[in-house]
Amino acid sequence: MTRVLFVCLGNICRSPTAHGVFRQMVDARGLSGRIEVDSCGTAHWHAGEAPDPRSTEEAARRGYRLGDLRARQVQPDDFARFDYILAMDLSNLADLQAVCPADFDGHLGLFLDFAADSDTDEVPDPYYGGGEGFTRVLDLVEAASEGLLDELDRRGHL
Ligand code: 4NP
């Protein structure tokens, strides 16, 4: 079993989008018994909340369901549970590196490192912007999710 954790700031926009998109792609490839998917935020502010309706609607337009997801904050145990901990932006990554145990032997890095031909390293925070930010999140998340699945396959982690 390979365990993948997506991390953003609030866990209501970017990482639940990645969670919902990636788990659906995993399911479509018949791999749900081999890959476990979760998401969380570096901040606690929105713990227990459903994803932002703007994320849920944008995802639904492309056939992804986010409605069952609930926000939570990252916890120390996550570094023992997950093999891949993937941050949406450099600020999230720095916050994770600051609490990552020295003996963590998984992969801690940027989600977009797995996106082929991406013009950016970071999934921009859409929370305070307009609808186009949420469309951009979906574009980047879909590309990186495909790339991540292909890379897990290449590494023999499926
Ligand atoms: P996310 O977006 O990190 O993609 O979930 C945000 C959600 C909430 C806030 C910031 C970013 N906030 O400031 O409450």
PDB file of C-alpha atoms and ligand atoms in Angstrom:
ATOM      1  CA  MET A   1       0.000   0.000   0.000  1.00  0.00           C
ATOM      2  CA  THR A   2       1.293   3.428  -0.952  1.00  0.00           C
ATOM      3  CA  ARG A   3      -0.085   6.284   1.130  1.00  0.00           C
ATOM      4  CA  VAL A   4      -0.317   9.813  -0.294  1.00  0.00           C
ATOM      5  CA  LEU A   5      -1.130  12.969   1.703  1.00  0.00           C
ATOM      6  CA  PHE A   6      -1.885  16.304  -0.006  1.00  0.00           C
ATOM      7  CA  VAL A   7      -1.246  19.424   2.068  1.00  0.00           C
ATOM      8  CA  CYS A   8      -2.214  23.091   1.687  1.00  0.00           C
ATOM      9  CA  LEU A   9      -2.893  25.863   4.184  1.00  0.00           C
ATOM     10  CA  GLY A  10      -6.589  25.588   5.061  1.00  0.00           C
ATOM     11  CA  ASN A  11      -7.477  22.136   3.625  1.00  0.00           C
ATOM     12  CA  ILE A  12     -10.643  23.582   2.098  1.00  0.00           C
ATOM     13  CA  CYS A  13      -9.509  24.577  -1.444  1.00  0.00           C
ATOM     14  CA  ARG A  14      -6.357  23.120  -2.997  1.00  0.00           C
ATOM     15  CA  SER A  15      -5.573  19.927  -1.058  1.00  0.00           C
ATOM     16  CA  PRO A  16      -9.178  18.629  -0.960  1.00  0.00           C
ATOM     17  CA  THR A  17      -9.290  19.243  -4.713  1.00  0.00           C
ATOM     18  CA  ALA A  18      -6.123  17.164  -5.110  1.00  0.00           C
ATOM     19  CA  HIS A  19      -7.570  14.539  -2.729  1.00  0.00           C
ATOM     20  CA  GLY A  20     -10.822  14.236  -4.732  1.00  0.00           C
ATOM     21  CA  VAL A  21      -9.213  14.291  -8.175  1.00  0.00           C
ATOM     22  CA  PHE A  22      -6.402  11.870  -7.333  1.00  0.00           C
ATOM     23  CA  ARG A  23      -8.625   9.318  -5.551  1.00  0.00           C
ATOM     24  CA  GLN A  24     -10.985   9.293  -8.531  1.00  0.00           C
ATOM     25  CA  MET A  25      -8.102   8.707 -10.969  1.00  0.00           C
ATOM     26  CA  VAL A  26      -6.802   5.944  -8.678  1.00  0.00           C
ATOM     27  CA  ASP A  27     -10.276   4.399  -8.664  1.00  0.00           C
ATOM     28  CA  ALA A  28     -10.598   4.685 -12.462  1.00  0.00           C
ATOM     29  CA  ARG A  29      -7.336   2.761 -12.874  1.00  0.00           C
ATOM     30  CA  GLY A  30      -8.588   0.059 -10.474  1.00  0.00           C
ATOM     31  CA  LEU A  31      -5.905   0.918  -7.903  1.00  0.00           C
ATOM     32  CA  SER A  32      -7.984   1.917  -4.879  1.00  0.00           C
ATOM     33  CA  GLY A  33      -6.794  -1.161  -2.951  1.00  0.00           C
ATOM     34  CA  ARG A  34      -3.165  -0.149  -3.501  1.00  0.00           C
ATOM     35  CA  ILE A  35      -3.120   3.591  -2.905  1.00  0.00           C
ATOM     36  CA  GLU A  36      -4.536   5.397   0.127  1.00  0.00           C
ATOM     37  CA  VAL A  37      -5.260   9.120  -0.312  1.00  0.00           C
ATOM     38  CA  ASP A  38      -5.815  11.840   2.300  1.00  0.00           C
ATOM     39  CA  SER A  39      -5.397  15.606   2.672  1.00  0.00           C
ATOM     40  CA  CYS A  40      -4.844  18.124   5.445  1.00  0.00           C
ATOM     41  CA  GLY A  41      -3.881  21.736   6.119  1.00  0.00           C
ATOM     42  CA  THR A  42      -0.935  23.273   7.924  1.00  0.00           C
ATOM     43  CA  ALA A  43      -3.415  25.582   9.724  1.00  0.00           C
ATOM     44  CA  HIS A  44      -6.241  24.523  12.059  1.00  0.00           C
ATOM     45  CA  TRP A  45      -8.685  27.338  11.155  1.00  0.00           C
ATOM     46  CA  HIS A  46     -11.108  25.305   9.044  1.00  0.00           C
ATOM     47  CA  ALA A  47     -10.865  21.936  10.821  1.00  0.00           C
ATOM     48  CA  GLY A  48     -14.099  19.970  10.477  1.00  0.00           C
ATOM     49  CA  GLU A  49     -15.364  22.053   7.540  1.00  0.00           C
ATOM     50  CA  ALA A  50     -16.386  20.778   4.117  1.00  0.00           C
ATOM     51  CA  PRO A  51     -14.402  22.088   1.125  1.00  0.00           C
ATOM     52  CA  ASP A  52     -15.054  25.645  -0.083  1.00  0.00           C
ATOM     53  CA  PRO A  53     -18.182  25.577  -2.308  1.00  0.00           C
ATOM     54  CA  ARG A  54     -16.191  27.229  -5.099  1.00  0.00           C
ATOM     55  CA  SER A  55     -13.805  24.248  -5.110  1.00  0.00           C
ATOM     56  CA  THR A  56     -16.658  21.750  -4.878  1.00  0.00           C
ATOM     57  CA  GLU A  57     -18.482  23.362  -7.821  1.00  0.00           C
ATOM     58  CA  GLU A  58     -15.402  23.619 -10.023  1.00  0.00           C
ATOM     59  CA  ALA A  59     -14.534  19.990  -9.288  1.00  0.00           C
ATOM     60  CA  ALA A  60     -18.128  18.865  -9.974  1.00  0.00           C
ATOM     61  CA  ARG A  61     -17.995  20.568 -13.383  1.00  0.00           C
ATOM     62  CA  ARG A  62     -15.248  18.092 -14.275  1.00  0.00           C
ATOM     63  CA  GLY A  63     -16.943  15.105 -12.637  1.00  0.00           C
ATOM     64  CA  TYR A  64     -15.083  14.982  -9.308  1.00  0.00           C
ATOM     65  CA  ARG A  65     -16.931  14.766  -5.974  1.00  0.00           C
ATOM     66  CA  LEU A  66     -15.493  16.504  -2.887  1.00  0.00           C
ATOM     67  CA  GLY A  67     -18.641  16.602  -0.737  1.00  0.00           C
ATOM     68  CA  ASP A  68     -17.624  13.943   1.806  1.00  0.00           C
ATOM     69  CA  LEU A  69     -14.248  15.534   2.626  1.00  0.00           C
ATOM     70  CA  ARG A  70     -13.663  17.388   5.917  1.00  0.00           C
ATOM     71  CA  ALA A  71     -10.717  19.586   6.788  1.00  0.00           C
ATOM     72  CA  ARG A  72      -8.132  18.623   9.367  1.00  0.00           C
ATOM     73  CA  GLN A  73      -4.750  19.940  10.443  1.00  0.00           C
ATOM     74  CA  VAL A  74      -1.531  18.032   9.822  1.00  0.00           C
ATOM     75  CA  GLN A  75      -0.457  15.962  12.850  1.00  0.00           C
ATOM     76  CA  PRO A  76       2.881  14.424  13.883  1.00  0.00           C
ATOM     77  CA  ASP A  77       1.598  10.909  13.187  1.00  0.00           C
ATOM     78  CA  ASP A  78       1.164  11.813   9.482  1.00  0.00           C
ATOM     79  CA  PHE A  79       4.916  11.460   8.973  1.00  0.00           C
ATOM     80  CA  ALA A  80       4.716   7.872  10.199  1.00  0.00           C
ATOM     81  CA  ARG A  81       1.587   7.044   8.195  1.00  0.00           C
ATOM     82  CA  PHE A  82       2.281   8.516   4.746  1.00  0.00           C
ATOM     83  CA  ASP A  83       4.883   7.660   2.092  1.00  0.00           C
ATOM     84  CA  TYR A  84       4.336  10.766  -0.052  1.00  0.00           C
ATOM     85  CA  ILE A  85       3.566  14.118   1.593  1.00  0.00           C
ATOM     86  CA  LEU A  86       2.947  16.635  -1.168  1.00  0.00           C
ATOM     87  CA  ALA A  87       2.676  20.373  -0.543  1.00  0.00           C
ATOM     88  CA  MET A  88       0.747  22.759  -2.763  1.00  0.00           C
ATOM     89  CA  ASP A  89       3.164  25.688  -2.388  1.00  0.00           C
ATOM     90  CA  LEU A  90       6.587  26.552  -0.984  1.00  0.00           C
ATOM     91  CA  SER A  91       5.136  28.069   2.164  1.00  0.00           C
ATOM     92  CA  ASN A  92       3.239  24.861   2.950  1.00  0.00           C
ATOM     93  CA  LEU A  93       6.417  22.890   2.218  1.00  0.00           C
ATOM     94  CA  ALA A  94       8.520  25.036   4.568  1.00  0.00           C
ATOM     95  CA  ASP A  95       5.932  24.597   7.354  1.00  0.00           C
ATOM     96  CA  LEU A  96       6.012  20.825   6.850  1.00  0.00           C
ATOM     97  CA  GLN A  97       9.818  20.694   6.771  1.00  0.00           C
ATOM     98  CA  ALA A  98       9.869  22.560  10.085  1.00  0.00           C
ATOM     99  CA  VAL A  99       7.923  19.751  11.809  1.00  0.00           C
ATOM    100  CA  CYS A 100       9.162  16.772   9.796  1.00  0.00           C
ATOM    101  CA  PRO A 101      10.902  14.201  12.057  1.00  0.00           C
ATOM    102  CA  ALA A 102      14.553  13.510  11.210  1.00  0.00           C
ATOM    103  CA  ASP A 103      13.773   9.823  10.675  1.00  0.00           C
ATOM    104  CA  PHE A 104      11.004  10.401   8.092  1.00  0.00           C
ATOM    105  CA  ASP A 105      11.961   8.178   5.187  1.00  0.00           C
ATOM    106  CA  GLY A 106       9.179   9.056   2.740  1.00  0.00           C
ATOM    107  CA  HIS A 107       8.980  11.739   0.062  1.00  0.00           C
ATOM    108  CA  LEU A 108       8.262  15.300   1.223  1.00  0.00           C
ATOM    109  CA  GLY A 109       8.065  17.764  -1.678  1.00  0.00           C
ATOM    110  CA  LEU A 110       5.968  19.876  -4.018  1.00  0.00           C
ATOM    111  CA  PHE A 111       2.965  18.267  -5.710  1.00  0.00           C
ATOM    112  CA  LEU A 112       3.658  20.089  -8.981  1.00  0.00           C
ATOM    113  CA  ASP A 113       7.067  18.417  -9.271  1.00  0.00           C
ATOM    114  CA  PHE A 114       5.014  15.555 -10.726  1.00  0.00           C
ATOM    115  CA  ALA A 115       3.215  17.693 -13.348  1.00  0.00           C
ATOM    116  CA  ALA A 116       4.633  17.296 -16.839  1.00  0.00           C
ATOM    117  CA  ASP A 117       5.471  20.596 -18.581  1.00  0.00           C
ATOM    118  CA  SER A 118       4.104  22.763 -15.761  1.00  0.00           C
ATOM    119  CA  ASP A 119       4.913  26.478 -16.028  1.00  0.00           C
ATOM    120  CA  THR A 120       4.928  26.844 -12.235  1.00  0.00           C
ATOM    121  CA  ASP A 121       6.120  24.988  -9.104  1.00  0.00           C
ATOM    122  CA  GLU A 122       3.194  26.026  -6.925  1.00  0.00           C
ATOM    123  CA  VAL A 123      -0.591  25.702  -6.904  1.00  0.00           C
ATOM    124  CA  PRO A 124      -1.612  29.333  -6.228  1.00  0.00           C
ATOM    125  CA  ASP A 125      -3.903  29.931  -3.244  1.00  0.00           C
ATOM    126  CA  PRO A 126      -7.341  30.752  -4.765  1.00  0.00           C
ATOM    127  CA  TYR A 127      -9.110  31.614  -1.487  1.00  0.00           C
ATOM    128  CA  TYR A 128      -9.173  35.421  -1.736  1.00  0.00           C
ATOM    129  CA  GLY A 129      -9.465  35.624  -5.517  1.00  0.00           C
ATOM    130  CA  GLY A 130     -12.112  35.071  -8.189  1.00  0.00           C
ATOM    131  CA  GLY A 131     -13.426  31.992  -9.926  1.00  0.00           C
ATOM    132  CA  GLU A 132     -10.551  31.780 -12.402  1.00  0.00           C
ATOM    133  CA  GLY A 133      -8.240  30.859  -9.518  1.00  0.00           C
ATOM    134  CA  PHE A 134     -10.317  27.743  -8.839  1.00  0.00           C
ATOM    135  CA  THR A 135     -10.257  26.777 -12.519  1.00  0.00           C
ATOM    136  CA  ARG A 136      -6.475  27.121 -12.474  1.00  0.00           C
ATOM    137  CA  VAL A 137      -6.276  24.890  -9.377  1.00  0.00           C
ATOM    138  CA  LEU A 138      -8.205  22.153 -11.202  1.00  0.00           C
ATOM    139  CA  ASP A 139      -5.952  22.430 -14.282  1.00  0.00           C
ATOM    140  CA  LEU A 140      -2.766  22.113 -12.215  1.00  0.00           C
ATOM    141  CA  VAL A 141      -4.140  19.379  -9.945  1.00  0.00           C
ATOM    142  CA  GLU A 142      -5.301  17.233 -12.874  1.00  0.00           C
ATOM    143  CA  ALA A 143      -1.897  17.488 -14.576  1.00  0.00           C
ATOM    144  CA  ALA A 144       0.060  16.682 -11.407  1.00  0.00           C
ATOM    145  CA  SER A 145      -2.273  13.806 -10.464  1.00  0.00           C
ATOM    146  CA  GLU A 146      -1.730  12.122 -13.838  1.00  0.00           C
ATOM    147  CA  GLY A 147       2.021  12.648 -13.478  1.00  0.00           C
ATOM    148  CA  LEU A 148       2.075  11.308  -9.932  1.00  0.00           C
ATOM    149  CA  LEU A 149       0.232   8.134 -10.898  1.00  0.00           C
ATOM    150  CA  ASP A 150       2.617   7.562 -13.809  1.00  0.00           C
ATOM    151  CA  GLU A 151       5.634   8.147 -11.553  1.00  0.00           C
ATOM    152  CA  LEU A 152       4.339   5.767  -8.841  1.00  0.00           C
ATOM    153  CA  ASP A 153       3.921   3.178 -11.591  1.00  0.00           C
ATOM    154  CA  ARG A 154       7.485   3.769 -12.882  1.00  0.00           C
ATOM    155  CA  ARG A 155       8.879   3.468  -9.336  1.00  0.00           C
ATOM    156  CA  GLY A 156       7.002   0.194  -8.768  1.00  0.00           C
ATOM    157  CA  HIS A 157       4.942   1.734  -5.966  1.00  0.00           C
ATOM    158  CA  LEU A 158       1.572   0.560  -7.262  1.00  0.00           C
TER     159      LEU A 158
HETATM  160  P1  4NP B   1      -6.326  26.344   0.835  1.00  0.00           P
HETATM  161  O1  4NP B   1      -6.901  27.834   0.749  1.00  0.00           O
HETATM  162  O2  4NP B   1      -5.018  26.445   1.600  1.00  0.00           O
HETATM  163  O3  4NP B   1      -6.129  25.957  -0.589  1.00  0.00           O
HETATM  164  O4  4NP B   1      -7.371  25.521   1.549  1.00  0.00           O
HETATM  165  C1  4NP B   1      -7.097  28.661   1.860  1.00  0.00           C
HETATM  166  C2  4NP B   1      -8.214  28.494   2.647  1.00  0.00           C
HETATM  167  C3  4NP B   1      -8.434  29.355   3.718  1.00  0.00           C
HETATM  168  C4  4NP B   1      -7.531  30.363   3.971  1.00  0.00           C
HETATM  169  C5  4NP B   1      -6.415  30.531   3.180  1.00  0.00           C
HETATM  170  C6  4NP B   1      -6.195  29.672   2.111  1.00  0.00           C
HETATM  171  N1  4NP B   1      -7.762  31.257   5.046  1.00  0.00           N
HETATM  172  O5  4NP B   1      -6.995  32.244   5.178  1.00  0.00           O
HETATM  173  O6  4NP B   1      -8.706  31.042   5.826  1.00  0.00           O
END
